[in-house]
Coordinates of C-alpha atoms in Angstrom, one line a residue:
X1 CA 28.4 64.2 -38.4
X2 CA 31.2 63.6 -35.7
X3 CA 30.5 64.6 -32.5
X4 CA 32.7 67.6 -30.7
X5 CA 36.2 66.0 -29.2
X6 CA 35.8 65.7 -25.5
X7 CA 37.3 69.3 -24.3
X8 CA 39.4 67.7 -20.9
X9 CA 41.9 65.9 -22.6
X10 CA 45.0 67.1 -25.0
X11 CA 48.3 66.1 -26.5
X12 CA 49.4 68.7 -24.0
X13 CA 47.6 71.3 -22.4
X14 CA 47.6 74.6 -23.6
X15 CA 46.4 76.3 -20.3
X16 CA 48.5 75.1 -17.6
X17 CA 50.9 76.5 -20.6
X18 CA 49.7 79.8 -19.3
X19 CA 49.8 79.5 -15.4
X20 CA 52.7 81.0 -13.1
X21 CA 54.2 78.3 -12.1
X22 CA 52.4 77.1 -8.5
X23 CA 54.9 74.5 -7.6
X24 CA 58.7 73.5 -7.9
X25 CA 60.1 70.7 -10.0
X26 CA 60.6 68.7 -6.7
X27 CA 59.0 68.1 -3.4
X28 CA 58.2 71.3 -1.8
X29 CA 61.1 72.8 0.6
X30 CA 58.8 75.7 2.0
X31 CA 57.8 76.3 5.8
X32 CA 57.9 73.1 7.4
X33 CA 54.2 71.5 8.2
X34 CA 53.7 71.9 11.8
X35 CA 53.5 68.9 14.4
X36 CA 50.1 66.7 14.3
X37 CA 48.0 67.0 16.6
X38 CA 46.9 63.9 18.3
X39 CA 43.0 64.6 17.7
X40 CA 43.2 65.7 14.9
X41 CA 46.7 64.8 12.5
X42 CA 45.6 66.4 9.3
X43 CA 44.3 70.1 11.2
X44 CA 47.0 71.5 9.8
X45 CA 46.3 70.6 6.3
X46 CA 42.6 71.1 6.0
X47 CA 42.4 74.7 8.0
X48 CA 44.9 75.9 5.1
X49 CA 43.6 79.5 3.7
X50 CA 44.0 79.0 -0.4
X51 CA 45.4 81.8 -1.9
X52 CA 43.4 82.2 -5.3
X53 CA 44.5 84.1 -7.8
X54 CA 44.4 84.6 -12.2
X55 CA 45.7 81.2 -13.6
X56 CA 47.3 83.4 -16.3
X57 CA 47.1 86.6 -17.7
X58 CA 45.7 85.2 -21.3
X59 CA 42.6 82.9 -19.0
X60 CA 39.7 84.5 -17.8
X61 CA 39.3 87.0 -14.4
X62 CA 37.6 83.7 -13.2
X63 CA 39.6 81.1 -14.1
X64 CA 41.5 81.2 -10.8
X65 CA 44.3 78.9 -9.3
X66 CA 45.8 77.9 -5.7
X67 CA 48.3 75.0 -4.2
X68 CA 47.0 73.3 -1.6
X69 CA 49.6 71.6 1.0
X70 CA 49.1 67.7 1.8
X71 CA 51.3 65.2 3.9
X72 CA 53.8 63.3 1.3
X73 CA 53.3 59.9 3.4
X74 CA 49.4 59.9 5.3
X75 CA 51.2 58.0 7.8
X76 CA 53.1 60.5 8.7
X77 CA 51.8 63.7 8.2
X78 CA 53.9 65.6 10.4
X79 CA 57.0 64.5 7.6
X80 CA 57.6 65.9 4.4
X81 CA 55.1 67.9 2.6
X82 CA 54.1 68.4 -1.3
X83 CA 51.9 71.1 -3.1
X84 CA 48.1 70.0 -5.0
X85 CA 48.2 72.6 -7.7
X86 CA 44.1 73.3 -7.7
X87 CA 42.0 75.6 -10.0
X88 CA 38.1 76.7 -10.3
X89 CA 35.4 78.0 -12.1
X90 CA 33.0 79.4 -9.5
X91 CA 29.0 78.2 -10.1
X92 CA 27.3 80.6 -12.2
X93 CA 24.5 80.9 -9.9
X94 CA 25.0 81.7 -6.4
X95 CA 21.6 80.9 -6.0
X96 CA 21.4 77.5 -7.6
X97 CA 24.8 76.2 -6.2
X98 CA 25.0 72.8 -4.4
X99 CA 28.6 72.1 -4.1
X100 CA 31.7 71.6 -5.9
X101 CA 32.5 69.1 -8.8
X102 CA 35.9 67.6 -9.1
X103 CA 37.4 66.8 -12.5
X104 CA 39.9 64.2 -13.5
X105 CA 40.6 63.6 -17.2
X106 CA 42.7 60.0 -16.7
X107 CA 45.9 59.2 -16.9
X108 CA 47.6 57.9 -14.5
X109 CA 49.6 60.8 -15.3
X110 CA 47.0 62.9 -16.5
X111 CA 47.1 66.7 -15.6
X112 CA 43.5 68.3 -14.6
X113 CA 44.5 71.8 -13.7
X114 CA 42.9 73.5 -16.8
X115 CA 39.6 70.9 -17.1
X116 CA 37.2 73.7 -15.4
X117 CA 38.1 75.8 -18.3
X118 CA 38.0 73.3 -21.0
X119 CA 34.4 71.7 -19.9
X120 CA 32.7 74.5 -19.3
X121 CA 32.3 75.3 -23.4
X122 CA 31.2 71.3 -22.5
X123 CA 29.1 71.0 -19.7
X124 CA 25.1 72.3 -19.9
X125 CA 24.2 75.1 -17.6
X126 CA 22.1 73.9 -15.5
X127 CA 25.3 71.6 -14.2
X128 CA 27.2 75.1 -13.9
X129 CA 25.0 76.4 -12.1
X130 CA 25.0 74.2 -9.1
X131 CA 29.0 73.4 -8.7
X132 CA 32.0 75.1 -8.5
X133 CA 34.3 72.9 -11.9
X134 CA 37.3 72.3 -10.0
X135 CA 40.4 70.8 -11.6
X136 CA 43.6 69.9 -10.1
X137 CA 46.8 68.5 -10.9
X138 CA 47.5 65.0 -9.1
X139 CA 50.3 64.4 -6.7
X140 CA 53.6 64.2 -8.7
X141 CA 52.0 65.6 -12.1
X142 CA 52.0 68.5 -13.5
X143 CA 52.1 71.4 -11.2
X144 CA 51.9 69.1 -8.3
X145 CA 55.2 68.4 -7.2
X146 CA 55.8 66.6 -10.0
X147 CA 57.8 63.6 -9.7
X148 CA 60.7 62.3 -12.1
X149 CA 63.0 59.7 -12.5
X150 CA 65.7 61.1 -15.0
X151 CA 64.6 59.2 -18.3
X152 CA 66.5 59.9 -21.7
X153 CA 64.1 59.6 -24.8
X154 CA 65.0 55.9 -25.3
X155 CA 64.5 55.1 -21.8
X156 CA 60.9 56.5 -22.3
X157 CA 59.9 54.8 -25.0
X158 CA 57.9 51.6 -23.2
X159 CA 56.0 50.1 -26.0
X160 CA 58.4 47.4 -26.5
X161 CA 57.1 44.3 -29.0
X162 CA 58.4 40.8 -27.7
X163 CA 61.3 39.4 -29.7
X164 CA 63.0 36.5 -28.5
X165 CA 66.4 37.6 -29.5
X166 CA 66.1 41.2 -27.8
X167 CA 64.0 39.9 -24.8
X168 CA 67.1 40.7 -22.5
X169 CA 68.0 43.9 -23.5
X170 CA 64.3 44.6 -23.1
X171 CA 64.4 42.9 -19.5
X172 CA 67.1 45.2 -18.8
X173 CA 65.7 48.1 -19.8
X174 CA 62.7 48.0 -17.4
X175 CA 65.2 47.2 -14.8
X176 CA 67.3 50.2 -15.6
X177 CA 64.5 52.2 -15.4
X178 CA 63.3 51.0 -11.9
X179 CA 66.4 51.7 -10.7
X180 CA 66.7 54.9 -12.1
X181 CA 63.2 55.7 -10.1
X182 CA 64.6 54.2 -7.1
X183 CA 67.9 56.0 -7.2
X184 CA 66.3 59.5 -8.0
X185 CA 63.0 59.4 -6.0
X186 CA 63.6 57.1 -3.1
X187 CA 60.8 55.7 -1.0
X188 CA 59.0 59.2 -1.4
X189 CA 58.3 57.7 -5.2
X190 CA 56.2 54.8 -3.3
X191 CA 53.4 57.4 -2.0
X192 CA 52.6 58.9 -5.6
X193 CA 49.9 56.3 -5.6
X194 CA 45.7 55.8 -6.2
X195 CA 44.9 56.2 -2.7
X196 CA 47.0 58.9 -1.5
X197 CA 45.4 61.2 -4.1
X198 CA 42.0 60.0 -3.0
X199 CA 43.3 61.1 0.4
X200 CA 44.4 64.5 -1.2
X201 CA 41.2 65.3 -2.5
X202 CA 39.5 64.9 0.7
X203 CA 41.9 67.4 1.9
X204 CA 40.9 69.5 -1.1
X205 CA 37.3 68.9 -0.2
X206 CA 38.0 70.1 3.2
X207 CA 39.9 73.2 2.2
X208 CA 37.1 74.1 0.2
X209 CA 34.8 73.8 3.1
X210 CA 32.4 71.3 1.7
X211 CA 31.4 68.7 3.5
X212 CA 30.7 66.1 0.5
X213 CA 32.2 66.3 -3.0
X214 CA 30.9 65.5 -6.5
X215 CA 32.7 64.3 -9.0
X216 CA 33.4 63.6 -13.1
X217 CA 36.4 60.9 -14.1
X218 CA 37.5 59.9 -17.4
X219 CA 39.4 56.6 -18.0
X220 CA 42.0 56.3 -15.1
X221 CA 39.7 59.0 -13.7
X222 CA 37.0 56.3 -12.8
X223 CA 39.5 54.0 -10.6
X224 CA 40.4 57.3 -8.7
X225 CA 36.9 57.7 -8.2
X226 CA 36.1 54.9 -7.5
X227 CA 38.8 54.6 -5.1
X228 CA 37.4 57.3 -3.0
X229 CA 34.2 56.0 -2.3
X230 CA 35.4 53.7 -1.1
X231 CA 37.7 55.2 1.6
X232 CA 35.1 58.4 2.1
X233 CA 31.6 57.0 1.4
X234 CA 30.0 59.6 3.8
X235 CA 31.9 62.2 1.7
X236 CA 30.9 61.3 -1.4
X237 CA 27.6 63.3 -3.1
X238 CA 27.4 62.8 -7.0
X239 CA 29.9 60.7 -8.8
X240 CA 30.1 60.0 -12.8
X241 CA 32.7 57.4 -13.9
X242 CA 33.5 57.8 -17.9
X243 CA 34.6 54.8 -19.5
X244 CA 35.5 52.7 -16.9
X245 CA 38.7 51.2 -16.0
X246 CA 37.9 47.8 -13.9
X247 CA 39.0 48.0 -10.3
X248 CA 39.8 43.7 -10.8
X249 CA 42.3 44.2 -13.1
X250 CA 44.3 46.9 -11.4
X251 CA 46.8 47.3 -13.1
X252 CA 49.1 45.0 -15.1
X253 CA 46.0 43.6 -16.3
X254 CA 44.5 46.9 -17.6
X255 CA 47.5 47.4 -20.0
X256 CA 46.8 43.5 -21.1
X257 CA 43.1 45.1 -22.1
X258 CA 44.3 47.4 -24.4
X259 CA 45.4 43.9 -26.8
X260 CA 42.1 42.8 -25.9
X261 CA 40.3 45.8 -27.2
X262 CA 42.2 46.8 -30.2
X263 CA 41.2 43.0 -31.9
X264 CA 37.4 44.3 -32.2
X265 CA 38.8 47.7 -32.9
X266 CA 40.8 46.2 -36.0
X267 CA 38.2 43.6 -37.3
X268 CA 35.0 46.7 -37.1
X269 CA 37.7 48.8 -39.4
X270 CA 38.3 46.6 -41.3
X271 CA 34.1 46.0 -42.5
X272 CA 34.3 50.1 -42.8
X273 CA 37.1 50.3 -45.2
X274 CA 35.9 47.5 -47.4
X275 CA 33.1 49.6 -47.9
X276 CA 35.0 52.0 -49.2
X277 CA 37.2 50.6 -51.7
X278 CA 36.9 52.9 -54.1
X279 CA 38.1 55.7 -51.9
X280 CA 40.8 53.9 -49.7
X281 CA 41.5 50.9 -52.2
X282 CA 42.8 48.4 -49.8
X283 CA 40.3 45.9 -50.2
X284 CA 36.5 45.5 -51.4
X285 CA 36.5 42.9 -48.7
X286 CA 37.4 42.6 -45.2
X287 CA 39.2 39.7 -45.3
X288 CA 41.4 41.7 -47.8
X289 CA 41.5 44.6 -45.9
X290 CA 43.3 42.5 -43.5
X291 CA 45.3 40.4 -45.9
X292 CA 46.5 44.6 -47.1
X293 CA 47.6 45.2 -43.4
X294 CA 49.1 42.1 -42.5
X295 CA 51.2 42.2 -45.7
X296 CA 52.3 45.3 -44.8
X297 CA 53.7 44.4 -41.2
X298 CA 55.3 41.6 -43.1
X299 CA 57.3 43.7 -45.8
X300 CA 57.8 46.2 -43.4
X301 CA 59.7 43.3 -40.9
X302 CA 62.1 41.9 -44.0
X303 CA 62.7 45.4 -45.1
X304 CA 61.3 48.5 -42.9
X305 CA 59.6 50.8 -45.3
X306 CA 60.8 54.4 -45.3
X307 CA 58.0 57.3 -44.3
X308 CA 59.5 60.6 -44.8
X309 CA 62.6 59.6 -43.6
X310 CA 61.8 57.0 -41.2
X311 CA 62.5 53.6 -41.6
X312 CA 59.1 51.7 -40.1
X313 CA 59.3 47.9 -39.2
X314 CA 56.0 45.7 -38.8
X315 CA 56.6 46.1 -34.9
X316 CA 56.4 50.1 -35.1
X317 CA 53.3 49.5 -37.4
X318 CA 51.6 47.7 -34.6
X319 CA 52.2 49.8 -32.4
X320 CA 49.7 52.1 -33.9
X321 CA 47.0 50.4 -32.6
X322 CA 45.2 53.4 -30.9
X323 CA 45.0 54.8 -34.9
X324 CA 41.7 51.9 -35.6
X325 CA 40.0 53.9 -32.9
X326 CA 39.0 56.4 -35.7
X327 CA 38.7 54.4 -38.8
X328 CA 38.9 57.4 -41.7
X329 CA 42.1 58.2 -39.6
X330 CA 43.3 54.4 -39.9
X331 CA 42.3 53.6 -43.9
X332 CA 44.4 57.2 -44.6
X333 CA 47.2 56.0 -42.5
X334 CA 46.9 52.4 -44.0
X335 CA 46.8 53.8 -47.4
X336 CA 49.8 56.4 -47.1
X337 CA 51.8 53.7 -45.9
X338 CA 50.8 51.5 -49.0
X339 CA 51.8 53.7 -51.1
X340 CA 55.5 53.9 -49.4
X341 CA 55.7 50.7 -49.5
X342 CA 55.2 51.3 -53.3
X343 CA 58.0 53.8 -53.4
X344 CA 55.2 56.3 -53.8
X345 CA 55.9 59.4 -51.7
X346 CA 53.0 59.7 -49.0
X347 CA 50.8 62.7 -49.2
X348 CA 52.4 65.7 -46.5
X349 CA 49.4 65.9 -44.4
X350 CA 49.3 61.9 -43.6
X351 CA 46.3 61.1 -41.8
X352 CA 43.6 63.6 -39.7
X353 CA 45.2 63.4 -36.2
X354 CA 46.3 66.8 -35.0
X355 CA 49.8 67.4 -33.9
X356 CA 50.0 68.8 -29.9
X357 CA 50.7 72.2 -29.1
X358 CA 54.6 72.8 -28.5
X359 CA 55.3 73.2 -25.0
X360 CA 56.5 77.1 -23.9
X361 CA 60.0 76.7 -22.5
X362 CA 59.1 78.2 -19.4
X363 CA 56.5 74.6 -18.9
X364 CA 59.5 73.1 -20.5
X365 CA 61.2 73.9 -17.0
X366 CA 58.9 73.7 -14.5
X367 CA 57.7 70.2 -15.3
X368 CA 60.9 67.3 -16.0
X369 CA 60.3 65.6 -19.3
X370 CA 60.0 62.4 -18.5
X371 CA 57.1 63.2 -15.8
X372 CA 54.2 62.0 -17.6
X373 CA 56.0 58.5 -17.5
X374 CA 57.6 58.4 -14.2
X375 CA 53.8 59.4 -12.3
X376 CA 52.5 56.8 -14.7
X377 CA 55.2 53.9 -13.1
X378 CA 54.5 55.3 -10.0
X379 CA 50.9 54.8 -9.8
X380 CA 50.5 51.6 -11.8
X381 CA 53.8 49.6 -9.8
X382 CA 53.0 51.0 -6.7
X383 CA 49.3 50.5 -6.2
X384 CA 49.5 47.3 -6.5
X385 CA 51.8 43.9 -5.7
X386 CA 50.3 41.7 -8.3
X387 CA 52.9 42.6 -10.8
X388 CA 54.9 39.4 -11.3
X389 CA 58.7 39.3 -10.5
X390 CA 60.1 36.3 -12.8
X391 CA 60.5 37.6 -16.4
X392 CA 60.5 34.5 -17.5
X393 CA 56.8 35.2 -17.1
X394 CA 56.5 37.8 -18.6
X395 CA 58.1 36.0 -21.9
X396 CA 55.7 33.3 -21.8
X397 CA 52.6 35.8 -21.5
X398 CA 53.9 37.5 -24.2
X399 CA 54.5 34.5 -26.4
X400 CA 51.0 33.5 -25.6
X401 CA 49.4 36.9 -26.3
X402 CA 50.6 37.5 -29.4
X403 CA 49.0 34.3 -30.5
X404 CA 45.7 35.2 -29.4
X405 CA 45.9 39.5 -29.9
X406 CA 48.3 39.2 -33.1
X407 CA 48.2 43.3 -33.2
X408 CA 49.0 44.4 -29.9
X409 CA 49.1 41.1 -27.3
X410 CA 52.4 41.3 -26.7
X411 CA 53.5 44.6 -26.7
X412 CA 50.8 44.3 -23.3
X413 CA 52.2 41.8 -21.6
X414 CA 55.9 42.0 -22.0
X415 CA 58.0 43.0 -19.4
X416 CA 57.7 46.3 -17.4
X417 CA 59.6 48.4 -14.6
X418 CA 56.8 47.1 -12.5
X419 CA 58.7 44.0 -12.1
X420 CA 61.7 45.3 -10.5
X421 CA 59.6 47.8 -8.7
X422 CA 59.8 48.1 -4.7
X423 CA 56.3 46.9 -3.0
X424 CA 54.6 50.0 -2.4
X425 CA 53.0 50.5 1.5
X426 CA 49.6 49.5 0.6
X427 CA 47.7 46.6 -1.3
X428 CA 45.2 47.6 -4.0
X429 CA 41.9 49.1 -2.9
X430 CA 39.5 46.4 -3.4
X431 CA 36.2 48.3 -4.5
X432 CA 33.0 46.5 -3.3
X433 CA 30.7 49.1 -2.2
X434 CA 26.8 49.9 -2.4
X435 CA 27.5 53.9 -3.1
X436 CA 25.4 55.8 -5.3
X437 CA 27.4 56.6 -8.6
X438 CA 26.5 56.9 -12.7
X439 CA 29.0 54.8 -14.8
X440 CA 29.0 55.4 -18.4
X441 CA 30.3 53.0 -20.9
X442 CA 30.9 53.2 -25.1
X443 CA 29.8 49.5 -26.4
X444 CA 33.1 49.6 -28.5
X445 CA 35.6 51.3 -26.4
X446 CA 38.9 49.8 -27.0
X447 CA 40.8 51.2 -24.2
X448 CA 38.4 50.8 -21.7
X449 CA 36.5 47.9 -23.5
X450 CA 32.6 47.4 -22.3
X451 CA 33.7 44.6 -19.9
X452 CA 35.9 46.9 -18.1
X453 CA 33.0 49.3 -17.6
X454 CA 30.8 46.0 -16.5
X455 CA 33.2 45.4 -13.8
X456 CA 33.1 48.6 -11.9
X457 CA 29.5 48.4 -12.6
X458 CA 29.2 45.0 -10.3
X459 CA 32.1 46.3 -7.8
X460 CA 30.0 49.3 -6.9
X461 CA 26.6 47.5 -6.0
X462 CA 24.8 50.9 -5.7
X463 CA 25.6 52.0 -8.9
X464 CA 23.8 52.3 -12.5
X465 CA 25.1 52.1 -16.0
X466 CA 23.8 53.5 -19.1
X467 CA 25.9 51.6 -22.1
X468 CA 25.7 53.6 -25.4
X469 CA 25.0 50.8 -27.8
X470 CA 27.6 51.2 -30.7
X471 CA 29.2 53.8 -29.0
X472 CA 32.8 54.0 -30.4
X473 CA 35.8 55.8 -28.7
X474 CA 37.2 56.9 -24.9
X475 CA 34.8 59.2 -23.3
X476 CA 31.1 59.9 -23.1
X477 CA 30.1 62.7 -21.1
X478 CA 30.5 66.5 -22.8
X479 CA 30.4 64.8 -26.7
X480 CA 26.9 65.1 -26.7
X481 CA 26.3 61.5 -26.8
X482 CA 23.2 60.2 -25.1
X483 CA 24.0 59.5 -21.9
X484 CA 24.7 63.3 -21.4
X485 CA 20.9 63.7 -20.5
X486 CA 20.9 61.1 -18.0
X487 CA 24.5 62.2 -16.5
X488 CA 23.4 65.7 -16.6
X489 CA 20.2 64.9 -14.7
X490 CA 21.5 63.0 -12.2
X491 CA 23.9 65.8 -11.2
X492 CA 21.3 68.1 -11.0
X493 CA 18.4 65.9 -9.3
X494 CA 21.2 63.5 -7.5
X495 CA 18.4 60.8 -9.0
X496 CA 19.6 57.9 -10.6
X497 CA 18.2 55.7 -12.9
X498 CA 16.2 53.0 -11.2
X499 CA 17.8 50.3 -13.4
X500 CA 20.7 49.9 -16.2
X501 CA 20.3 51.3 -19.1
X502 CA 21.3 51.7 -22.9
X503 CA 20.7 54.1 -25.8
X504 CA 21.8 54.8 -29.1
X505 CA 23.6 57.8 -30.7
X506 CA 22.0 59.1 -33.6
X507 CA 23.0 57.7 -37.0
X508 CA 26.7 58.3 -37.6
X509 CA 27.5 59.7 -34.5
X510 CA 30.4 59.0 -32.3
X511 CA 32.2 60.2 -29.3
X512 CA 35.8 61.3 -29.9
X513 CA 38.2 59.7 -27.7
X514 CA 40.4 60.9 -24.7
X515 CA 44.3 61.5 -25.2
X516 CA 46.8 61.6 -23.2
X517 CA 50.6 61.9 -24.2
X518 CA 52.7 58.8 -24.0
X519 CA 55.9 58.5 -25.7
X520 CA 56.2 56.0 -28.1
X521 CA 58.1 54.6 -31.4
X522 CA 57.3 56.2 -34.9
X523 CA 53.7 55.6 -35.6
X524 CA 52.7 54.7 -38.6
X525 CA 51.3 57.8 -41.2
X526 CA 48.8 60.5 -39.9
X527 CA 49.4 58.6 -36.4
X528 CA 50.3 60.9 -33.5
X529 CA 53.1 59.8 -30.7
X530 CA 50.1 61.1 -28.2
X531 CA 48.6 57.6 -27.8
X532 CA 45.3 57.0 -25.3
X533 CA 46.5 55.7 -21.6
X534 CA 43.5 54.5 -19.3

């Protein structure tokens, strides 16, 4: 029987839906912070009094929301300021309580306002017992002074296969697009980055009067965790890291992972559907499972094959990788599009992936469009200056992936705003620390593959792993897998394992995985446009 989808992470979410807005569109204009003082530059930021109030009328009495003022630029935090949209769930026990838990569901781009409300139908009591479930919105998303650059729908649309003959236009689209940043967010855009949220949530952790803070990330979620550990290891109580993103590869080479894992993605559906033949008939074998795809992309590329009025071509078939993360989701998909290929109409309903909730106009307006992508350029070109400038190089990584990751290779490693993106401030945080902290890691995560989870496991020498052996999908902890008992007792004892481990899910469970939106071309049947970031 599948396993319960991960609550933190939607197409869109349907609470922050409900909240008053807590933040402008832009960079806050209220009172003006007062002057630093010298012993102290941040006083003024972590002696703020919250305000909490409802989220929304339609959320519970104790669902409860605030904005939290922090220094745009660290370095100067008597500058510009910008509002943390922050929520809570308070512990159930007043007794029992130990601190506060911070949530992060991934991205980068990711919003976390509503995750107390969504994990705690999740999370067992004993964990809501001791912490206050507090989510929050990270700078530039969301609530959070979110950040934009002024993107059409076209402009937005990244996943962009290599093709020699349209290489250019491609080059100058991530060109026009880092300009476009540039012209609309200035040098403010280059402080939307890894470490200045870290440095956010230590305000938040002071606001809140706590002198340490725990902590649950997803995906991106683990980096940003992992992150502050780093920079705050005498803050830092109890940290779980889902699915790990691997602080080495930071980031260009974290979107090259993605072709990496969807090859063992592909080949493991592939051995499913041939099983089932009879139901799917795309092949009794897996080699002709493949041969059924491949063929497919092929006909699609010397004619694109019309889906319910849209004309697919073997590169937007492709691009559907995230759809082998669920194989019954994949063979329908796969076998819909057969039959239009056919001339056969496909069936209404396409696959099993649901569609995400439409966005309330008033949302509509209080967040840009286009912020989901500009907060995810802004953290993954400005954390780091590894992204290479010459596009030439690009091309010739591309060229070379798609050789060796025929079904996504080079839609990773083609060219991105990131190479036209001004240096950010900082280099990346280099992670190599002996803090206490759980990782947890599918075996067959494709996003986040098991190697990615390995190497936060080795940067953060005083951690343990437990690896779900066959675990399949993005997320772990709240799906009932089983790592939840060893997660759960490890923010309720603060004891972790004394060595690695693994375990198994029972027979023919698996974890759903996390979703995040990102704007992409037609999928192919059943497939959503929300496909998974980090």
């Amino acid at each position: 029987m599948r396993s319960r989808r991960i609550a933190p992470v939607l197409a869109v979410s349907a609470v922050a839906a409900l909240v008053p807005a807590l933040t402008p569109a832009t960079t806050s204009a209220a009172a003006a912070p007062k002057a630093p003082t010298a012993a102290d530059p941040l006083k003024q930021y972590t002696q703020q009094k919250p305000r909490w109030r409802r989220c929304g009328a339609r959320t519970p009495a104790g669902f409860q929301c605030a904005t939290v003022g922090v220094p745009l630029d660290y370095a100067r935090p008597g500058g510009k300021k910008i509002d943390i949209a922050v929520s809570r769930m308070k512990a159930t026990s007043a007794k029992e309580r130990r601190g506060v838990l911070l949530l992060n569901p991934g991205g980068p781009g990711g919003e976390g306002l509503d995750m107390p409300l969504l994990l705690a139908s999740e999370l067992p009591p004993s964990v809501k017992k001791r912490y206050d479930l507090i989510g929050f919105d990270p700078r530039g998303v969301g609530r959070s002074s979110p950040v934009s650059c002024g993107l059409g729908n076209s402009e937005r649309n990244w996943e962009r296969p290599y093709r020699a003959a349209t290489f250019d236009k491609d080059v100058k689209w991530a060109r026009t697009v880092a300009e476009k940043c540039r012209a609309k967010g200035g040098d403010a855009l280059l402080q939307f980055t890894t470490r200045n949220t870290a440095r956010d949530m230590d305000v938040v952790r002071a606001v809140l009067g706590e002198k340490k803070i725990s902590y649950l990330g997803y995906s991106y979620g683990t980096y940003l965790g992992a992150v502050y550990t780093q920079m705050y290891p005498k803050r830092t109580d109890r940290f779980v890291l889902d699915s790990a993103v691997d602080p080495q590869r930071i980031w260009r080479g974290m979107i090259q992972v993605w072709a990496e894992g969807a090859e063992p993605a592909f080949t493991r559906w592939t051995q499913w559907t041939a099983k089932r033949h009879a139901t799917y008939r795309l092949g009794d074998t897996p080699a002709k499972v493949r041969k059924t795809f491949w063929d497919l992309v092929a006909r699609a590329d010397r004619k694109p094959i019309d889906v319910d009025g849209t004309r697919l071509t073997g590169d937007g078939i492709r691009s559907g990788r995230a759809m082998f993360f669920d194989p019954v989701n994949a063979a329908e998909s796969v076998a819909e599009l057969k039959k239009a290929a056919a001339g056969r109409k496909p069936a209404p309903s396409g696959g099993r992936s649901a569609s995400p909730s439409p966005v309330p106009p008033s949302f509509a307006r209080a967040v840009p469009s286009d912020n989901g992508d500009a907060s995810f350029w802004a953290v993954v070109c400005a954390d780091t200056r590894s992204w290479p400038r010459d596009p030439e190089q690009y091309r010739r990584d591309a060229i070379r992936d798609k050789a060796g990751y025929p079904l996504y290779g080079d839609f990773a490693s083609t060219i991105k705003p990131c190479a036209f993106w001004k240096q950010g401030p900082e280099q990346a945080t280099r992670i190599d620390n002996k803090v206490g902290a759980l990782v947890l890691q599918n075996e067959w995560d494709s996003q986040t593959p098991l190697a990615s989870g390995q190497g936060l496991r080795r940067a953060m020498k005083g951690s343990r792993m437990v690896t779900v052996l066959g675990g399949e999908g993005h997320g772990i902890y709240g799906s009932k897998s089983c790592a939840d008992k060893t997660a759960t007792a490890y923010l309720t004892t603060g004891r972790l394992p004394a060595k690695d481990l693994t375990c198994r899910n029972p027979s023919g469970q698996r974890n759903d995985r996390l979703r995040l939106p990102l704007p992409t071309p037609p999928g192919i049947p059943g497939v959503t446009g929300a496909h998974d970031r980090f």
